[in-house]
């Protein structure tokens, strides 16, 4: 349930808030930012929903779900990396210099920290054989 909430809800909310802030502080056209947002959301949903299979240890599902889940879960850092590239790309393309430097820094920092925290840190224990001992067994 938590996995589905994180990839199916929170990551999408975070991307939408980031897109909103970037529209306000960069002056880049909404259509350009929305296209990036759709790509990020699609990547997050596809990798996150199928990646849930890396948790299926004791619920009676076929073993292939653990490996299918591991592969797609290993791809989950891609939308976070895309979010980082998106933020830097939009700031570099900005048409105005916004006076709120903290908001611009937040937009850039959000992408970087999400990639490092959820992307890299999550990848370290995403494969089923490792996940079994990290949070698959609730240790």
Coordinates of N, CA and C in Angstrom, one line a residue:
X1 N 0.8 -1.2 0.0 CA 0.0 0.0 0.0 C 0.9 1.3 0.0
X2 N 1.9 1.3 0.8 CA 2.8 2.4 0.9 C 3.5 2.6 -0.4
X3 N 4.0 1.5 -1.0 CA 4.6 1.6 -2.3 C 3.7 2.2 -3.4
X4 N 2.5 1.8 -3.4 CA 1.5 2.3 -4.4 C 1.2 3.8 -4.1
X5 N 1.1 4.2 -2.8 CA 0.9 5.6 -2.5 C 2.0 6.4 -2.9
X6 N 3.3 6.0 -2.7 CA 4.4 6.8 -3.0 C 4.5 7.0 -4.5
X7 N 4.5 5.9 -5.3 CA 4.7 6.0 -6.7 C 3.4 6.5 -7.4
X8 N 2.2 6.1 -6.9 CA 1.0 6.5 -7.6 C 0.4 7.8 -7.2
X9 N 0.8 8.3 -6.1 CA 0.2 9.6 -5.6 C 1.3 10.6 -5.3
X10 N 2.2 10.3 -4.3 CA 3.1 11.4 -3.9 C 4.0 11.9 -4.9
X11 N 4.6 11.0 -5.7 CA 5.5 11.4 -6.8 C 4.8 12.3 -7.8
X12 N 3.5 12.0 -8.1 CA 2.8 12.8 -9.0 C 2.4 14.2 -8.4
X13 N 2.1 14.2 -7.1 CA 1.9 15.5 -6.5 C 3.1 16.3 -6.4
X14 N 4.3 15.7 -6.1 CA 5.5 16.4 -6.1 C 5.9 17.0 -7.5
X15 N 5.7 16.2 -8.5 CA 6.0 16.7 -9.9 C 5.0 17.8 -10.2
X16 N 3.8 17.8 -9.9 CA 2.8 18.8 -10.2 C 3.1 20.1 -9.4
X17 N 3.5 20.0 -8.2 CA 3.9 21.2 -7.4 C 5.1 21.8 -8.0
X18 N 6.1 21.0 -8.4 CA 7.3 21.5 -9.0 C 7.0 22.2 -10.3
X19 N 6.1 21.6 -11.1 CA 5.7 22.2 -12.4 C 5.1 23.6 -12.1
X20 N 4.2 23.6 -11.1 CA 3.5 24.9 -10.8 C 4.5 26.0 -10.4
X21 N 5.5 25.6 -9.6 CA 6.5 26.6 -9.1 C 7.4 27.0 -10.3
X22 N 7.7 26.1 -11.2 CA 8.5 26.4 -12.3 C 7.8 27.3 -13.3
X23 N 6.5 27.2 -13.5 CA 5.7 28.1 -14.3 C 5.8 29.5 -13.7
X24 N 5.6 29.6 -12.4 CA 5.6 30.9 -11.8 C 6.9 31.6 -11.8
X25 N 8.0 30.9 -11.5 CA 9.3 31.5 -11.4 C 10.2 31.6 -12.6
X26 N 9.8 30.9 -13.7 CA 10.7 30.9 -14.9 C 10.0 31.6 -16.0
X27 N 8.7 31.7 -16.1 CA 8.0 32.3 -17.2 C 8.0 31.4 -18.5
X28 N 8.4 30.1 -18.3 CA 8.4 29.2 -19.5 C 6.9 28.8 -19.7
X29 N 6.6 28.6 -21.0 CA 5.2 28.3 -21.4 C 4.7 27.1 -20.6
X30 N 3.4 27.2 -20.2 CA 2.8 26.1 -19.5 C 2.8 24.8 -20.3
X31 N 2.6 24.9 -21.6 CA 2.5 23.8 -22.5 C 3.8 23.0 -22.5
X32 N 4.9 23.7 -22.5 CA 6.2 23.0 -22.4 C 6.4 22.3 -21.1
X33 N 6.1 22.9 -20.0 CA 6.2 22.3 -18.7 C 5.3 21.1 -18.6
X34 N 4.0 21.2 -19.1 CA 3.1 20.1 -19.0 C 3.5 18.9 -19.8
X35 N 4.2 19.1 -20.9 CA 4.7 18.0 -21.7 C 5.7 17.2 -20.9
X36 N 6.6 17.9 -20.2 CA 7.6 17.2 -19.4 C 6.9 16.5 -18.2
X37 N 5.9 17.2 -17.7 CA 5.2 16.6 -16.5 C 4.5 15.3 -16.9
X38 N 3.9 15.2 -18.1 CA 3.2 14.0 -18.6 C 4.2 12.9 -18.7
X39 N 5.4 13.2 -19.2 CA 6.5 12.2 -19.4 C 6.9 11.6 -18.0
X40 N 7.1 12.5 -17.1 CA 7.5 12.2 -15.7 C 6.4 11.3 -15.0
X41 N 5.2 11.8 -15.1 CA 4.1 11.0 -14.5 C 3.9 9.7 -15.1
X42 N 4.0 9.5 -16.4 CA 3.9 8.2 -17.1 C 5.0 7.3 -16.6
X43 N 6.3 7.8 -16.6 CA 7.4 7.0 -16.1 C 7.2 6.5 -14.7
X44 N 6.7 7.5 -13.8 CA 6.5 7.2 -12.4 C 5.5 6.1 -12.2
X45 N 4.4 6.2 -12.9 CA 3.3 5.3 -12.8 C 3.6 3.9 -13.3
X46 N 4.2 3.8 -14.5 CA 4.6 2.5 -15.1 C 5.6 1.8 -14.2
X47 N 6.7 2.5 -13.9 CA 7.7 1.8 -13.1 C 7.3 1.5 -11.7
X48 N 6.5 2.5 -11.1 CA 6.1 2.3 -9.7 C 5.0 1.2 -9.5
X49 N 4.0 1.2 -10.4 CA 3.0 0.2 -10.2 C 3.5 -1.3 -10.5
X50 N 4.2 -1.5 -11.5 CA 4.7 -2.8 -11.8 C 5.9 -3.1 -10.8
X51 N 6.6 -2.1 -10.4 CA 7.7 -2.3 -9.5 C 7.2 -2.8 -8.1
X52 N 5.9 -2.6 -7.8 CA 5.4 -3.1 -6.5 C 5.6 -4.6 -6.4
X53 N 5.8 -5.3 -7.5 CA 6.0 -6.8 -7.4 C 7.2 -7.2 -6.7
X54 N 8.2 -6.3 -6.4 CA 9.4 -6.7 -5.6 C 9.0 -6.9 -4.1
X55 N 7.8 -6.6 -3.7 CA 7.4 -6.9 -2.4 C 6.7 -8.2 -2.2
X56 N 6.4 -8.9 -3.3 CA 5.5 -10.1 -3.2 C 6.3 -11.3 -2.7
X57 N 6.6 -11.4 -1.5 CA 7.3 -12.5 -1.0 C 6.4 -13.6 -0.4
X58 N 5.5 -13.3 0.4 CA 4.7 -14.3 1.2 C 3.2 -14.3 0.9
X59 N 2.8 -13.7 -0.2 CA 1.4 -13.6 -0.5 C 0.9 -14.6 -1.5
X60 N 1.7 -15.5 -2.0 CA 1.3 -16.6 -2.9 C 1.3 -16.2 -4.4
X61 N 1.9 -15.1 -4.7 CA 2.0 -14.8 -6.2 C 3.2 -15.6 -6.8
X62 N 3.2 -15.8 -8.1 CA 4.2 -16.5 -8.8 C 5.6 -15.8 -8.6
X63 N 6.7 -16.5 -8.6 CA 8.0 -16.0 -8.4 C 8.4 -14.9 -9.4
X64 N 7.8 -15.0 -10.7 CA 8.2 -14.1 -11.7 C 7.9 -12.6 -11.3
X65 N 6.9 -12.4 -10.4 CA 6.5 -11.1 -9.9 C 7.7 -10.4 -9.2
X66 N 8.5 -11.2 -8.4 CA 9.6 -10.6 -7.7 C 10.6 -10.1 -8.7
X67 N 10.9 -10.8 -9.7 CA 11.9 -10.4 -10.7 C 11.4 -9.3 -11.6
X68 N 10.1 -9.4 -12.0 CA 9.5 -8.3 -12.8 C 9.4 -7.1 -12.0
X69 N 9.0 -7.2 -10.7 CA 9.0 -6.1 -9.8 C 10.4 -5.5 -9.6
X70 N 11.4 -6.3 -9.5 CA 12.8 -5.9 -9.3 C 13.3 -5.1 -10.5
X71 N 13.0 -5.5 -11.7 CA 13.4 -4.8 -12.9 C 12.7 -3.5 -13.0
X72 N 11.4 -3.4 -12.9 CA 10.7 -2.1 -13.0 C 11.0 -1.2 -11.8
X73 N 11.3 -1.8 -10.6 CA 11.6 -1.0 -9.5 C 13.0 -0.4 -9.7
X74 N 13.9 -1.2 -10.3 CA 15.2 -0.6 -10.6 C 15.2 0.5 -11.6
X75 N 14.1 0.6 -12.4 CA 13.9 1.7 -13.3 C 13.3 3.0 -12.7
X76 N 12.8 2.8 -11.4 CA 12.2 3.9 -10.7 C 13.0 5.2 -10.6
X77 N 14.3 5.1 -10.5 CA 15.1 6.4 -10.4 C 15.0 7.2 -11.7
X78 N 14.6 6.6 -12.8 CA 14.5 7.4 -14.1 C 13.6 8.6 -14.0
X79 N 12.3 8.4 -13.5 CA 11.5 9.6 -13.4 C 12.0 10.6 -12.4
X80 N 12.7 10.2 -11.4 CA 13.3 11.2 -10.5 C 14.5 11.9 -11.2
X81 N 15.3 11.2 -12.0 CA 16.3 11.9 -12.7 C 15.7 12.8 -13.8
X82 N 14.6 12.4 -14.4 CA 13.9 13.2 -15.4 C 13.4 14.5 -14.7
X83 N 12.9 14.4 -13.5 CA 12.5 15.5 -12.7 C 13.6 16.5 -12.5
X84 N 14.8 16.0 -12.2 CA 16.0 16.8 -11.9 C 16.4 17.6 -13.2
X85 N 16.4 16.8 -14.3 CA 16.8 17.4 -15.6 C 15.7 18.4 -16.0
X86 N 14.5 18.1 -15.8 CA 13.4 19.0 -16.0 C 13.5 20.3 -15.3
X87 N 13.8 20.3 -14.0 CA 13.9 21.5 -13.2 C 15.1 22.4 -13.8
X88 N 16.2 21.8 -14.0 CA 17.4 22.5 -14.4 C 17.2 23.1 -15.9
X89 N 16.5 22.3 -16.7 CA 16.2 22.7 -18.1 C 15.3 23.9 -18.1
X90 N 14.3 23.8 -17.3 CA 13.3 25.0 -17.2 C 13.9 26.2 -16.7
X91 N 14.8 26.1 -15.7 CA 15.5 27.3 -15.1 C 16.4 27.9 -16.1
X92 N 17.1 27.0 -16.9 CA 18.0 27.5 -17.9 C 17.2 28.2 -19.1
X93 N 16.0 27.8 -19.3 CA 15.2 28.3 -20.4 C 14.4 29.5 -20.0
X94 N 14.5 29.9 -18.8 CA 13.6 30.9 -18.3 C 13.6 32.2 -19.1
X95 N 12.5 32.9 -19.1 CA 12.4 34.1 -19.8 C 12.4 35.3 -18.9
X96 N 12.4 35.1 -17.6 CA 12.5 36.2 -16.7 C 13.3 35.8 -15.5
X97 N 13.9 36.8 -14.8 CA 14.7 36.6 -13.6 C 13.8 36.9 -12.5
X98 N 13.3 35.8 -11.8 CA 12.3 36.0 -10.7 C 13.1 36.5 -9.4
X99 N 12.5 37.4 -8.7 CA 13.2 38.0 -7.5 C 13.3 37.0 -6.4
X100 N 12.4 36.0 -6.4 CA 12.4 35.0 -5.3 C 13.4 33.9 -5.6
X101 N 14.7 34.1 -5.2 CA 15.7 33.1 -5.4 C 15.5 31.8 -4.6
X102 N 14.9 32.0 -3.5 CA 14.6 30.8 -2.7 C 13.7 29.8 -3.4
X103 N 12.7 30.3 -4.1 CA 11.8 29.4 -4.8 C 12.5 28.7 -5.9
X104 N 13.4 29.4 -6.6 CA 14.1 28.8 -7.7 C 15.0 27.8 -7.2
X105 N 15.7 28.1 -6.1 CA 16.6 27.1 -5.4 C 15.8 25.9 -4.9
X106 N 14.6 26.1 -4.4 CA 13.7 25.0 -3.9 C 13.4 24.1 -5.1
X107 N 13.1 24.7 -6.2 CA 12.7 23.9 -7.4 C 13.9 23.0 -7.9
X108 N 15.0 23.6 -7.9 CA 16.2 22.8 -8.3 C 16.6 21.7 -7.2
X109 N 16.5 22.1 -6.0 CA 16.8 21.2 -4.9 C 15.9 20.1 -4.7
X110 N 14.6 20.3 -5.0 CA 13.6 19.3 -4.9 C 13.9 18.1 -5.9
X111 N 14.3 18.5 -7.1 CA 14.6 17.4 -8.1 C 15.8 16.7 -7.7
X112 N 16.9 17.4 -7.2 CA 18.1 16.7 -6.9 C 17.9 15.8 -5.6
X113 N 17.3 16.3 -4.6 CA 17.1 15.6 -3.4 C 16.1 14.4 -3.6
X114 N 15.1 14.5 -4.4 CA 14.2 13.4 -4.7 C 15.0 12.3 -5.5
X115 N 15.9 12.7 -6.4 CA 16.7 11.7 -7.1 C 17.6 11.0 -6.2
X116 N 18.3 11.8 -5.3 CA 19.3 11.1 -4.4 C 18.6 10.3 -3.3
X117 N 17.5 10.9 -2.7 CA 16.8 10.2 -1.7 C 16.0 9.0 -2.1
X118 N 15.0 9.3 -2.9 CA 14.1 8.2 -3.4 C 14.7 7.4 -4.5
X119 N 15.4 8.1 -5.4 CA 16.0 7.3 -6.6 C 17.1 6.5 -6.2
X120 N 18.2 7.1 -5.8 CA 19.4 6.3 -5.5 C 19.3 5.5 -4.2
X121 N 18.8 6.1 -3.1 CA 18.6 5.3 -1.9 C 17.6 4.2 -2.1
X122 N 16.5 4.4 -2.8 CA 15.6 3.4 -3.1 C 16.1 2.3 -3.9
X123 N 17.0 2.6 -4.9 CA 17.5 1.6 -5.7 C 18.5 0.7 -5.0
X124 N 19.1 1.2 -3.9 CA 20.0 0.3 -3.2 C 19.4 -0.9 -2.5
X125 N 18.1 -0.8 -2.3 CA 17.4 -2.0 -1.7 C 16.2 -2.4 -2.5
X126 N 16.2 -2.2 -3.8 CA 15.1 -2.5 -4.6 C 15.0 -3.9 -5.2
X127 N 16.2 -4.5 -5.4 CA 16.2 -5.9 -6.0 C 15.6 -6.9 -5.0
X128 N 14.8 -7.8 -5.5 CA 14.1 -8.7 -4.6 C 15.1 -9.5 -3.6
X129 N 16.2 -10.0 -4.0 CA 17.1 -10.7 -3.0 C 17.6 -9.8 -1.9
X130 N 17.8 -8.5 -2.2 CA 18.3 -7.6 -1.2 C 17.1 -7.1 -0.4
X131 N 16.0 -6.8 -1.1 CA 14.8 -6.3 -0.5 C 14.2 -7.3 0.6
X132 N 14.4 -8.6 0.3 CA 14.0 -9.6 1.3 C 14.5 -9.4 2.6
X133 N 15.8 -8.9 2.7 CA 16.5 -8.7 4.0 C 16.4 -7.3 4.5
X134 N 16.0 -6.3 3.6 CA 16.0 -5.0 4.1 C 14.6 -4.6 4.6
X135 N 13.6 -4.5 3.7 CA 12.3 -4.2 4.2 C 11.2 -5.2 3.8
X136 N 11.7 -6.3 3.1 CA 10.7 -7.4 2.8 C 10.4 -8.2 4.1
X137 N 11.4 -8.2 5.0 CA 11.2 -9.0 6.2 C 10.8 -8.1 7.4
X138 N 10.7 -6.8 7.2 CA 10.4 -5.8 8.2 C 11.5 -5.7 9.3
X139 N 12.7 -5.9 8.9 CA 13.8 -5.7 9.8 C 14.2 -4.2 9.9

